[in-house]
XYZ file of C-alpha atoms in Angstrom:
79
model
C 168.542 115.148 114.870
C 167.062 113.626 112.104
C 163.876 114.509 110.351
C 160.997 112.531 111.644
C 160.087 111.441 107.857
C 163.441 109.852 107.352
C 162.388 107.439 110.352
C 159.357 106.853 108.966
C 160.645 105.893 105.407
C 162.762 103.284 107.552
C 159.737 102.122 108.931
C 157.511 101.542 105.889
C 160.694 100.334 104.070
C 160.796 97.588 106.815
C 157.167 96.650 106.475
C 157.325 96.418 103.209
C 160.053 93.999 102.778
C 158.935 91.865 105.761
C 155.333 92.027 104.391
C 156.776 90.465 100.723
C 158.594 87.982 102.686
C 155.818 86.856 104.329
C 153.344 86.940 101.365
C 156.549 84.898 98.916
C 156.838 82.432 102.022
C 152.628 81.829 101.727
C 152.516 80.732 97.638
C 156.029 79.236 97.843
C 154.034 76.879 100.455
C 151.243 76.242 98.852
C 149.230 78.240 101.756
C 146.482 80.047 99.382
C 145.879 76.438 97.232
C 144.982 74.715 100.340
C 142.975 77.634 102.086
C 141.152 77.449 98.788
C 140.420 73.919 98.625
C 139.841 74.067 102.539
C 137.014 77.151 101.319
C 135.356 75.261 99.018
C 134.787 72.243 100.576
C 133.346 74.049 103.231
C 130.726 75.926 100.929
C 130.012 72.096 99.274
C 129.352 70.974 103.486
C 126.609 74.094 104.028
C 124.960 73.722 100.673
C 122.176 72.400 101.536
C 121.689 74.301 104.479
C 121.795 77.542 102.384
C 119.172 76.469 99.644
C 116.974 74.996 102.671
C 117.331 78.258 104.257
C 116.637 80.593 101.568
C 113.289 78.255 100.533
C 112.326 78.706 104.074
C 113.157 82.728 103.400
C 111.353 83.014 100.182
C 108.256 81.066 101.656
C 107.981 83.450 104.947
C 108.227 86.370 102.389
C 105.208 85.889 100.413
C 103.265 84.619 103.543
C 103.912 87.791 104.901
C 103.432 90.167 102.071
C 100.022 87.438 101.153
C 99.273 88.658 104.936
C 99.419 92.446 104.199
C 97.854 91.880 101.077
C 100.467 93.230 98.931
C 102.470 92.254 95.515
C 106.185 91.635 95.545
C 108.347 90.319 92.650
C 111.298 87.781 94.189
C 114.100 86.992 91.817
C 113.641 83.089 90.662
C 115.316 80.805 92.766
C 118.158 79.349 92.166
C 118.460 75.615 91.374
């Protein structure tokens, strides 16, 4: 009978290779380029949603600490 780690050195061997097949087969397509491109147009679409939310964010913020009478320093915004 063989030694239980021998089987699993087969194992992670196999993984391994069929991993790095899989990862060569991805950038020989072109698979991370487009996912990238497909990314960052997506951030460009919910820009303005982002900076509209954090204004509404920053505002709530210093009504509340205005409310409970108490100073806070915010970071600048971002333009």
């Amino acid at each position: 009978m063989a030694h239980p780690w021998q089987f699993y050195a087969k194992i992670s061997g196999a993984c391994l290779l069929l991993g790095a097949g899989m990862e060569g087969f991805m950038i020989k397509t072109g698979f991370y380029d487009k996912v990238t491109e497909i990314e960052a147009e997506r951030l460009e679409e919910t820009r303005e949603d982002r900076e509209a939310f954090q204004k509404m964010l920053r505002a709530e913020i210093e009504r509340q600490a205005k409310a409970k009478h108490v100073q806070i320093k915010l970071p600048k915004a971002s333009s």
